[in-house]
Coordinates of C-alpha atoms and ligand atoms in Angstrom, one line a residue:
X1 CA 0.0 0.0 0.0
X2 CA 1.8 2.8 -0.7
X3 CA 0.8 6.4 -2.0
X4 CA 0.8 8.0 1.6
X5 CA 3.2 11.0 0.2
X6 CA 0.3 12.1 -2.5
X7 CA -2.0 11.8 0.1
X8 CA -0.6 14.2 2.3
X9 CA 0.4 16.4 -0.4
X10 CA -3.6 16.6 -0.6
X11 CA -4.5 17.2 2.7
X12 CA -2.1 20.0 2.9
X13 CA -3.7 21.3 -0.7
X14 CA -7.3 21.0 1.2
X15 CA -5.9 24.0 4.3
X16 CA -5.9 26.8 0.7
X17 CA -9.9 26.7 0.9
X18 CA -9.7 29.0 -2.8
X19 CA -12.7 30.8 -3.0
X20 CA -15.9 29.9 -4.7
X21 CA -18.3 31.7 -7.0
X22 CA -20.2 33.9 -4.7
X23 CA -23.6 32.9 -6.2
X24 CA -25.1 30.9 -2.8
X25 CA -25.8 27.5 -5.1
X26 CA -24.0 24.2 -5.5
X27 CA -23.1 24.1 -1.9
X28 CA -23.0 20.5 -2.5
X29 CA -22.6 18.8 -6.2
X30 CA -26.2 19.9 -8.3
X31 CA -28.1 17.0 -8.9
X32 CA -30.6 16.4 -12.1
X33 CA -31.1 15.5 -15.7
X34 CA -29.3 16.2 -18.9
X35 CA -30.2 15.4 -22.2
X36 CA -27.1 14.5 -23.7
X37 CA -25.7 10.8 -23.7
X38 CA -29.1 9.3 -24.0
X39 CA -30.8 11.4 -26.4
X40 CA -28.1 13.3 -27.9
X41 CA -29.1 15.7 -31.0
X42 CA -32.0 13.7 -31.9
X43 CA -34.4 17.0 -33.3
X44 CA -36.5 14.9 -35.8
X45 CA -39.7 14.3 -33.8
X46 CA -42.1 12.8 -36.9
X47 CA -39.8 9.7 -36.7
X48 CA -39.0 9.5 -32.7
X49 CA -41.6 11.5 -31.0
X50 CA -40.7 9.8 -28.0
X51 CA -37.3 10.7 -28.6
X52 CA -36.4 14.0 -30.1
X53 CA -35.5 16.9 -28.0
X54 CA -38.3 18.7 -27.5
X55 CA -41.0 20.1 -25.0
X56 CA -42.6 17.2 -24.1
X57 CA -39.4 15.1 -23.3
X58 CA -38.4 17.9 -20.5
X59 CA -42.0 17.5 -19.4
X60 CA -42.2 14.3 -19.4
X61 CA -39.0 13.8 -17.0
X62 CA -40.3 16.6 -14.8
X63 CA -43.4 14.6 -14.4
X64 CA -42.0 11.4 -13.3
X65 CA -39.1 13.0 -11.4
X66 CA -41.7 13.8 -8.8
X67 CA -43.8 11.2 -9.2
X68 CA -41.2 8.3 -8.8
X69 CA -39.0 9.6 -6.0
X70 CA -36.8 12.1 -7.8
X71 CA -37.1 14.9 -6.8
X72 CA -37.2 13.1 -3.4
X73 CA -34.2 11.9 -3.5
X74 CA -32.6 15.2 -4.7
X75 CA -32.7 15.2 -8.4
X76 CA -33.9 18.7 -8.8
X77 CA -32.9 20.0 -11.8
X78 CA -34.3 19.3 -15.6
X79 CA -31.6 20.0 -18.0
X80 CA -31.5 20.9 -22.0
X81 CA -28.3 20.3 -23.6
X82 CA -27.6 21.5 -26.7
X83 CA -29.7 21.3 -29.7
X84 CA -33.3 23.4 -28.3
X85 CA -32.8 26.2 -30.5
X86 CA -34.2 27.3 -33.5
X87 CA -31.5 28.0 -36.0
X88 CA -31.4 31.4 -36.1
X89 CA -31.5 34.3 -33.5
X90 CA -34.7 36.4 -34.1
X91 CA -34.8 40.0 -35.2
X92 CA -34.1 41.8 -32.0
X93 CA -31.0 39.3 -31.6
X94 CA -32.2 37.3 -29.0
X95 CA -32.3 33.4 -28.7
X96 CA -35.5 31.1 -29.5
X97 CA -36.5 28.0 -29.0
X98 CA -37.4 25.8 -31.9
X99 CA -40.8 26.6 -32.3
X100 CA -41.4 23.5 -33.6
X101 CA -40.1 21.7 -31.2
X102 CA -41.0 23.6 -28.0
X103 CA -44.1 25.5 -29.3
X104 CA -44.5 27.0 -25.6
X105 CA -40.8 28.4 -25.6
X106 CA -38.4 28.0 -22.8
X107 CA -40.3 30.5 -20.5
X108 CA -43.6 28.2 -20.2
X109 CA -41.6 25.0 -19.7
X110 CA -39.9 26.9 -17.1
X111 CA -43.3 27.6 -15.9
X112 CA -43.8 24.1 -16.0
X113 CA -40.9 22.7 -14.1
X114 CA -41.0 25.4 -11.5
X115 CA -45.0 24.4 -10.8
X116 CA -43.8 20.6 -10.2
X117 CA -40.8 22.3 -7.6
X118 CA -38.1 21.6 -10.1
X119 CA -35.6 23.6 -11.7
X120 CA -34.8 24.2 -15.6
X121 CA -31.3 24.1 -17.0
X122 CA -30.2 25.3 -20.3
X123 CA -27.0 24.8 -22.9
X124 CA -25.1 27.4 -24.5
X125 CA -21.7 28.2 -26.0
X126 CA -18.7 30.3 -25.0
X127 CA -17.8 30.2 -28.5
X128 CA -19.7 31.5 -32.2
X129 CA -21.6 28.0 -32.5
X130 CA -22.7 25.8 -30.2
X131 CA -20.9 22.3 -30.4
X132 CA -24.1 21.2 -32.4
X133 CA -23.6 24.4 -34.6
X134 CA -26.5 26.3 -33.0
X135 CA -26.2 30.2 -33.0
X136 CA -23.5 30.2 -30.0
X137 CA -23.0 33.3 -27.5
X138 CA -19.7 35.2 -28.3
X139 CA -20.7 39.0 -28.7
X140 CA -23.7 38.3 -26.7
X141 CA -23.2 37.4 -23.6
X142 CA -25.0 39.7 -21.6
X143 CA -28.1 39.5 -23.9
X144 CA -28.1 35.7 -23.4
X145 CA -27.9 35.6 -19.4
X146 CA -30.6 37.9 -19.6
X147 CA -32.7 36.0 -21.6
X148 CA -32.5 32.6 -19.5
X149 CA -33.0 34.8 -16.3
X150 CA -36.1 36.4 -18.1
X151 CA -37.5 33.2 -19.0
X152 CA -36.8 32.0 -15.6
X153 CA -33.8 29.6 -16.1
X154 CA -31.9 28.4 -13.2
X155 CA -28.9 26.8 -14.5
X156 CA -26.3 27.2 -17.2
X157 CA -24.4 24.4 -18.6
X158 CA -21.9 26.6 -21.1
X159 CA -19.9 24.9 -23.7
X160 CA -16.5 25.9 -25.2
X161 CA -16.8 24.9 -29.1
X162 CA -16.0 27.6 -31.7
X163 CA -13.9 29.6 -29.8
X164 CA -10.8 30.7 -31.6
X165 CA -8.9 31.7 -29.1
X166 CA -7.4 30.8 -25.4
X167 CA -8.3 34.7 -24.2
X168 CA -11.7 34.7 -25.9
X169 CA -12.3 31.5 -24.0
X170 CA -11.5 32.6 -20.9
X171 CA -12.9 36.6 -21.3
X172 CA -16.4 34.7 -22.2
X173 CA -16.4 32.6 -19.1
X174 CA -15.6 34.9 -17.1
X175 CA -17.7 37.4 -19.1
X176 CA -20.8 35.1 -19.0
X177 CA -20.4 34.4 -15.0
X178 CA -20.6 38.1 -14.2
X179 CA -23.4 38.9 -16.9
X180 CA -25.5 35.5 -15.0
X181 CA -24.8 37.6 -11.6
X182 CA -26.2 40.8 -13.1
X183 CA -29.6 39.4 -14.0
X184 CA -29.5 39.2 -10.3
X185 CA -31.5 35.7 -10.7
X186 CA -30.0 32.3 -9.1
X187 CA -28.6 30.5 -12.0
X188 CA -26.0 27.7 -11.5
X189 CA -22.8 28.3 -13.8
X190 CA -21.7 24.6 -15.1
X191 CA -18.4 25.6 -17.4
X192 CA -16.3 23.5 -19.7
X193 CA -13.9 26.1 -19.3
X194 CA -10.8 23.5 -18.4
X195 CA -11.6 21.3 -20.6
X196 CA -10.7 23.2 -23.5
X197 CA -7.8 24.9 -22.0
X198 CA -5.9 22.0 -21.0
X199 CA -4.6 21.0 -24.0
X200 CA -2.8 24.6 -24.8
X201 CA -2.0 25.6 -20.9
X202 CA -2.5 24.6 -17.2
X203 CA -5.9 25.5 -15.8
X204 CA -5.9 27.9 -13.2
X205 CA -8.5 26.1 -10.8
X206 CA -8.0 29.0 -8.4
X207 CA -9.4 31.3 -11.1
X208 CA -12.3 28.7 -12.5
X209 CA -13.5 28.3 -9.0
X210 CA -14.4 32.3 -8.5
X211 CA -16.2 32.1 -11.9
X212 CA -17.9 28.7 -11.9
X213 CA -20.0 26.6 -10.0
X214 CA -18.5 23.2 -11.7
X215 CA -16.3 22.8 -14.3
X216 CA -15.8 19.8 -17.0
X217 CA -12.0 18.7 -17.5
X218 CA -12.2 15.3 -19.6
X219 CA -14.2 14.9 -22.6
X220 CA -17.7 13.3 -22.9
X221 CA -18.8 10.4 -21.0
X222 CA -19.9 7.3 -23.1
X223 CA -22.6 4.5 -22.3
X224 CA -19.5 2.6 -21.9
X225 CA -17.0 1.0 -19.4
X226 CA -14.1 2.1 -21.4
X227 CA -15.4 5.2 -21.2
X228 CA -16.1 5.1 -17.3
X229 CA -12.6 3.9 -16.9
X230 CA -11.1 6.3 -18.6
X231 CA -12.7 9.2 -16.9
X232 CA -11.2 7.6 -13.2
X233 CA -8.3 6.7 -14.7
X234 CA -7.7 11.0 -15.8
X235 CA -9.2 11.7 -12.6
X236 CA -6.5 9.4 -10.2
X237 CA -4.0 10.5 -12.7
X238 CA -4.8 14.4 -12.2
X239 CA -5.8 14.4 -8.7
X240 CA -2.8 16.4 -7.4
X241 CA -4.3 19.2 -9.2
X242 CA -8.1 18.9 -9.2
X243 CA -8.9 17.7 -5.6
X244 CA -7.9 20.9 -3.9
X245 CA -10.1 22.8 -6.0
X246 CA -13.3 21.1 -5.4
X247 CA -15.4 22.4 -2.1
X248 CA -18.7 23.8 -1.3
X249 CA -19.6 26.0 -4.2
X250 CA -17.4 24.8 -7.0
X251 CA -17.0 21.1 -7.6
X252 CA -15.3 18.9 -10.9
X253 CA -17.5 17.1 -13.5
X254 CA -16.9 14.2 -14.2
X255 CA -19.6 14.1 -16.4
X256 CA -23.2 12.2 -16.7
X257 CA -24.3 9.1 -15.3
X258 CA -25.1 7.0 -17.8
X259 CA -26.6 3.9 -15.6
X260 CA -29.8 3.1 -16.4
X261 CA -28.8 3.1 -20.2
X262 CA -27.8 0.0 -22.4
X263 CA -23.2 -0.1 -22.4
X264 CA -22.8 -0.8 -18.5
X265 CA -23.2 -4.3 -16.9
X266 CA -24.6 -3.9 -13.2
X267 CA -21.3 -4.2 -11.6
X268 CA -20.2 -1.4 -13.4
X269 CA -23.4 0.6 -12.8
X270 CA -22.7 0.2 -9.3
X271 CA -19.0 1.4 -10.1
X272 CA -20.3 4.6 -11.5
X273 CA -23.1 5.2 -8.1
X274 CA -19.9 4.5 -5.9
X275 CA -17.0 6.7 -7.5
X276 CA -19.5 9.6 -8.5
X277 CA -20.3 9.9 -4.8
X278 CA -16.5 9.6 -4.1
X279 CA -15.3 11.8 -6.3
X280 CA -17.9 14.6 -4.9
X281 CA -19.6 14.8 -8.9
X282 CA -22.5 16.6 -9.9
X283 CA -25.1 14.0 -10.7
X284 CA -26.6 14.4 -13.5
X285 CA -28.4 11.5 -14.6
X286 CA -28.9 11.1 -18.5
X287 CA -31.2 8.2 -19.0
X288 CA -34.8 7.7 -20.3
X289 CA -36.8 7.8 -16.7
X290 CA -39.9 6.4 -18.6
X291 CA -38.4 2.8 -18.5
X292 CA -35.8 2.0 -16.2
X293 CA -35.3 -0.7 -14.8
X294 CA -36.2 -1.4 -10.7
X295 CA -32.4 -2.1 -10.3
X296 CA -30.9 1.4 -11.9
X297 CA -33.8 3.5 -10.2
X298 CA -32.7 1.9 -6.3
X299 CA -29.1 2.4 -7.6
X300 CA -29.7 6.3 -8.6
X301 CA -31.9 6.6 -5.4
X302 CA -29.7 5.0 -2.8
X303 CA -30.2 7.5 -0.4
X304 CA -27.2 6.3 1.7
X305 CA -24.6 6.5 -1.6
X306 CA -26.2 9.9 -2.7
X307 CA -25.5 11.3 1.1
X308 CA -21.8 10.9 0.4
X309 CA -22.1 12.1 -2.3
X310 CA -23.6 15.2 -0.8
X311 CA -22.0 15.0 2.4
X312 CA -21.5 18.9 3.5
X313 CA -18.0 19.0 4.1
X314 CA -17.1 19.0 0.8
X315 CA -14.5 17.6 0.3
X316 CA -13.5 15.5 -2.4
X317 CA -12.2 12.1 -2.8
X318 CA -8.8 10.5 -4.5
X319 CA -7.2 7.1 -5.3
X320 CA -5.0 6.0 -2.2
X321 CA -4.1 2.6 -4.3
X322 CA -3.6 1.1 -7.3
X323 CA -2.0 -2.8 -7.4
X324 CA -2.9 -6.3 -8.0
X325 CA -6.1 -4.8 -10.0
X326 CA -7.5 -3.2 -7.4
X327 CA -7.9 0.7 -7.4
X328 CA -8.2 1.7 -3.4
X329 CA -10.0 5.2 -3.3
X330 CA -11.1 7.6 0.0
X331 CA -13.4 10.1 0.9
X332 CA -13.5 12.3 4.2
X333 CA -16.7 13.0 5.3
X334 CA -18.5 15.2 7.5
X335 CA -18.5 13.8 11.5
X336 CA -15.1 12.1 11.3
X337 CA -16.8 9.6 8.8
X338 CA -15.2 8.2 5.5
X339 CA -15.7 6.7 2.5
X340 CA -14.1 4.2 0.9
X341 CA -14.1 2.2 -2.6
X342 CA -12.7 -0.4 -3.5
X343 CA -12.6 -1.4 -7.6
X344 CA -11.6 -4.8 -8.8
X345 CA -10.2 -3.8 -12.5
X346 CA -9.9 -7.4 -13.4
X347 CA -11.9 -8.0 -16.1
X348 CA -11.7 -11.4 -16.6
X349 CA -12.4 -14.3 -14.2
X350 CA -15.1 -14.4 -11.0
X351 CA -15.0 -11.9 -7.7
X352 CA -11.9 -11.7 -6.5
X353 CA -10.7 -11.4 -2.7
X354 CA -9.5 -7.8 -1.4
X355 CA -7.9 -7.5 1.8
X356 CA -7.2 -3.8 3.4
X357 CA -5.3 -3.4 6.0
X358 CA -7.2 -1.1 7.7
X359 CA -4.2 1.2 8.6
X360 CA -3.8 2.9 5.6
X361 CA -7.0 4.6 5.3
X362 CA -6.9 8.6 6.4
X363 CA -3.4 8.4 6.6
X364 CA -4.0 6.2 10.1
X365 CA -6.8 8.2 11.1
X366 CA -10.0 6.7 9.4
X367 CA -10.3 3.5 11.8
X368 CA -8.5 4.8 14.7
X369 CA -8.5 3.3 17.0
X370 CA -11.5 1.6 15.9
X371 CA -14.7 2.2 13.5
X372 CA -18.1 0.8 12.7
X373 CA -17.9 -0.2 8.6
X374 CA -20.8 -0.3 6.6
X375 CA -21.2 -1.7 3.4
X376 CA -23.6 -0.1 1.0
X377 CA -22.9 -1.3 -2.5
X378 CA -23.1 -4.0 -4.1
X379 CA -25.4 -4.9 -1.8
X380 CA -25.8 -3.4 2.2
X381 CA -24.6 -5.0 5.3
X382 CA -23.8 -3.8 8.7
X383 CA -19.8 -5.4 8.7
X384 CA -19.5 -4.2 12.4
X385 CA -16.6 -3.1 14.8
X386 CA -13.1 -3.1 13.9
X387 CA -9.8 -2.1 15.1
X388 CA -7.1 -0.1 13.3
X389 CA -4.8 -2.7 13.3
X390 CA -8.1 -5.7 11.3
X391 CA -7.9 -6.6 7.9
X392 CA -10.7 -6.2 6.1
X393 CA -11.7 -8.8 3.5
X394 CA -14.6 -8.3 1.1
X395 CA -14.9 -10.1 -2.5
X396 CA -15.4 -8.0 -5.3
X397 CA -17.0 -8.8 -9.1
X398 CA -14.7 -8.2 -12.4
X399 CA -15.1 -4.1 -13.3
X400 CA -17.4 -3.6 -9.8
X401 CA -17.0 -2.0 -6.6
X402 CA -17.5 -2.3 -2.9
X403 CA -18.4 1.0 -1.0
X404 CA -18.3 1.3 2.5
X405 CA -18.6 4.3 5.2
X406 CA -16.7 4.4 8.3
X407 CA -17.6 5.4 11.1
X408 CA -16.2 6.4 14.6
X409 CA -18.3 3.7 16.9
X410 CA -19.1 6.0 20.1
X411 CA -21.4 8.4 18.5
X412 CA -24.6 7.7 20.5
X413 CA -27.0 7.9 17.0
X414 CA -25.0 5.2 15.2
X415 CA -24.4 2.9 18.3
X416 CA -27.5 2.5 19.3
X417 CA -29.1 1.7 15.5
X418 CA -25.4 0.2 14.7
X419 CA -23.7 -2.6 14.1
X420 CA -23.3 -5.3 16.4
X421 CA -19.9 -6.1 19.0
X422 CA -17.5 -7.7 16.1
X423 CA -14.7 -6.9 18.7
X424 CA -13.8 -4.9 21.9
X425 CA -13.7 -1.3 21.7
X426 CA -9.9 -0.7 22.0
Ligands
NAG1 C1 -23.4 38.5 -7.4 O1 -22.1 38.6 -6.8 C2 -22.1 39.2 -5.5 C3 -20.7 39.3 -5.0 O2 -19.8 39.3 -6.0 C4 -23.0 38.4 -4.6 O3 -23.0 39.0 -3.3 C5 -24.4 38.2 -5.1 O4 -25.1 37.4 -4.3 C6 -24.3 37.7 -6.5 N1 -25.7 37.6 -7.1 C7 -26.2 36.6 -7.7 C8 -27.6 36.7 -8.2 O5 -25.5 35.6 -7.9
NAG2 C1 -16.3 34.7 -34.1 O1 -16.2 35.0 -35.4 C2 -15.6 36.3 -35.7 C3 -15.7 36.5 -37.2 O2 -15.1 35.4 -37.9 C4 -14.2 36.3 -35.2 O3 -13.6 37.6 -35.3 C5 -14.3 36.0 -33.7 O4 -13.0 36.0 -33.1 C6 -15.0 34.7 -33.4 N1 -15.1 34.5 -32.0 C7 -14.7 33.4 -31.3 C8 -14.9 33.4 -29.9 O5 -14.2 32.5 -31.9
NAG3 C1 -4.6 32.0 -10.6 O1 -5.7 32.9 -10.5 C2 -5.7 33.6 -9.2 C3 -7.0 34.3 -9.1 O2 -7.4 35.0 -10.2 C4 -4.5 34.5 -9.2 O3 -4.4 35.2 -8.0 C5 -3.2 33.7 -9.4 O4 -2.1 34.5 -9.5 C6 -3.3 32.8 -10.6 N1 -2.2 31.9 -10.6 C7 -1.4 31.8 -11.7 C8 -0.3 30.7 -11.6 O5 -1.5 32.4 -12.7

């Protein structure tokens, strides 16, 4: 087990507290609905009426986001992507909706979502186009952020295609951030501002994280394992520079959750559920809420996997490990709690054995000198009290993950619902 130098370079990065975007929101990662991965640019709605981004989809997931335990579980917001607009800007300059497409405009389906107590999220572009080729908002800025706070929008996902330079791209983000903040509406800034920096220059996360409520770094997320393991594997790789910057306010995107769709098997479902919540993501779901399958809805809904996700200190969490196939990953949490993941990369064979020494998690401090462990995914079990110096042993599937939270054991709440004696309090 090694890795405990990058570890403490990280907790020393965690004492800078960089400032976020003084908007109030995304105090904790925004949860919701995007359009993207599942329905992508689909606009022809005589041959996929079902499908084609338009009106009715938005109101359709709005619907069913209350009435099957959404919204209760904290997916509030109902995000566009890109692709809603008509092709052209109208005569007074301003943005419209396809009016074929969303006949009411965006200010009634705002209207619409707000009445179900939801919000509504929109796409533009940083750049002359959107990445779809839609009229984007470069010499327009504040005309646009006045628009979505006119027609009642309350988050932003801004894209950073046809830009054709670094300085336009970052004038526009920060241009677009302070024109949202002069509408004087609420409206969460979701930027892809790093994302298309970092192949030209280091991001300034210091900078990002006064302008922008999360940022994207890594390219689109795919219905796909490759594509899942590719985003962790950027994310472990970059951590040194990212972690630090996430907190209360401003967080990293990862990208969508695509569970619930057709390219992950269950174990890597449950991978997705488990690192999201490590890695403090935004959730946005993008998946067809009209049929979903029993499993992927208590997955998404895990109330105990979406609270670490959400857990108000903020902090988010890294890869500790990385042999044998097994990726080791932590998360502080509020109350002297962590979390912890363990990933079995193997993809071939059965479930494999993993054994932690329990030692190594917090740097010594997450089990000392004893916790209460419970598991809660694959499946939950209470695993009970263990000392610093225990093993623990759990099996884990080819490409899946076991997630657990520790816990200190002498908090009266959790001892009394807790786990049973395993072993003498130290
Ligand atoms: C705009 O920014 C100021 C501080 O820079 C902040 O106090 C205010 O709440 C912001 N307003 C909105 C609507 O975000
Ligand atoms: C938009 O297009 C104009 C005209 O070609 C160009 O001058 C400007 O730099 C472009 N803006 C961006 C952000 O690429
Ligand atoms: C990053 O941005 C911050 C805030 O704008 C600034 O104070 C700092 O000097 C920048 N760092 C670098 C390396 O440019």
């Amino acid at each position: 087990m090694g890795g405990a130098g990058p570890v403490l370079a990280l907790l020393a990065w965690f004492g800078a507290g960089a400032e976020a975007l003084d908007n109030g929101l995304a105090l904790t990662p925004t949860m919701g609905w995007l359009h993207w991965e599942r329905f992508l640019c689909n606009t022809d709605c005589r041959a996929q009426p079902q499908a084609c981004v338009s009106e009715q989809l938005f109101m359709q997931m709005a619907d069913i986001m209350v009435s099957e335990g959404w919204k209760d579980a904290g997916y509030q917001y109902v995000c566009i992507d890109d692709c809603w607009m008509a092709p052209a800007r109208d005569e007074d300059g301003r943005l419209r909706a396809d009016p074929d497409r969303f006949p009411g405009g965006i200010r009634r389906l705002a209207n619409y979502v707000h009445s179900k107590g939801l919000k509504l999220g929109i796409y533009e572009d940083v750049g002359n186009h959107t990445c779809a080729g839609y009229p984007g908002s470069f010499g327009a800025y504040e005309l646009d952020a006045q628009t979505f706070a006119d027609w009642g929008v309350d988050l932003l996902k801004f894209d950073g295609c046809y830009c054709d330079s670094l300085e336009r791209l970052a004038e526009g983000y920060r241009r677009m951030s302070l024109a949202l903040n002069g509408t004087g509406r609420s409206i969460v800034y979701s930027c892809e501002w790093p994302l298309y920096l970092r192949p030209f220059q280091k991001p300034n996360y210091t900078e990002i994280r006064q302008y922008c409520n999360h940022w994207r770094n890594f390219g689109d997320i795919f219905d796909s394992w490759d594509s899942i393991k590719s985003i962790l594997d950027w994310t472990a790789s970059n951590q040194d520079s990212i972690v630090g910057a996430a907190g209360p306010g401003g967080w990293n995107d990862p990208d969508m959750l695509v569970i619930g769709n057709f390219g992950l098997s269950w174990d890597q479902q449950v991978t997705q559920m488990a690192l999201w919540a490590i890695m403090a993501a935004p959730l946005f779901m993008s998946n067809d809420l009209r049929q979903i399958s029993p499993q992927a809805k208590a997955l998404l809904q895990n109330r105990e996997v979406i609270a670490i996700n959400q857990d108000p200190l903020g902090r988010q969490g890294y890869r500790l490990s990385k042999e044998d196939n097994f990726d080791l990953w932590e998360r502080p949490l509020s109350n002297l709690m962590w979390a912890v993941a363990m990933v079995n990369r193997q993809e071939i064979g059965g479930p494999q054995g993993y054994s932690l020494p329990l030692s190594v998690l917090g740097n010594g401090l997450a089990c000392n000198p004893s916790c209460l462990i419970t598991r809660l995914l694959p499946t939950r079990a209470e695993l009970g009290l263990y000392s610093w110096v225990d093993i623990l042993s759990q099996q884990v599937n080819p490409t899946g993950t076991v997630l657990l939270r520790l816990e200190a054991p002498l908090q009266p709440r959790r001892t009394q619902s807790g786990g049973r004696l395993r072993r003498p309090i130290l």
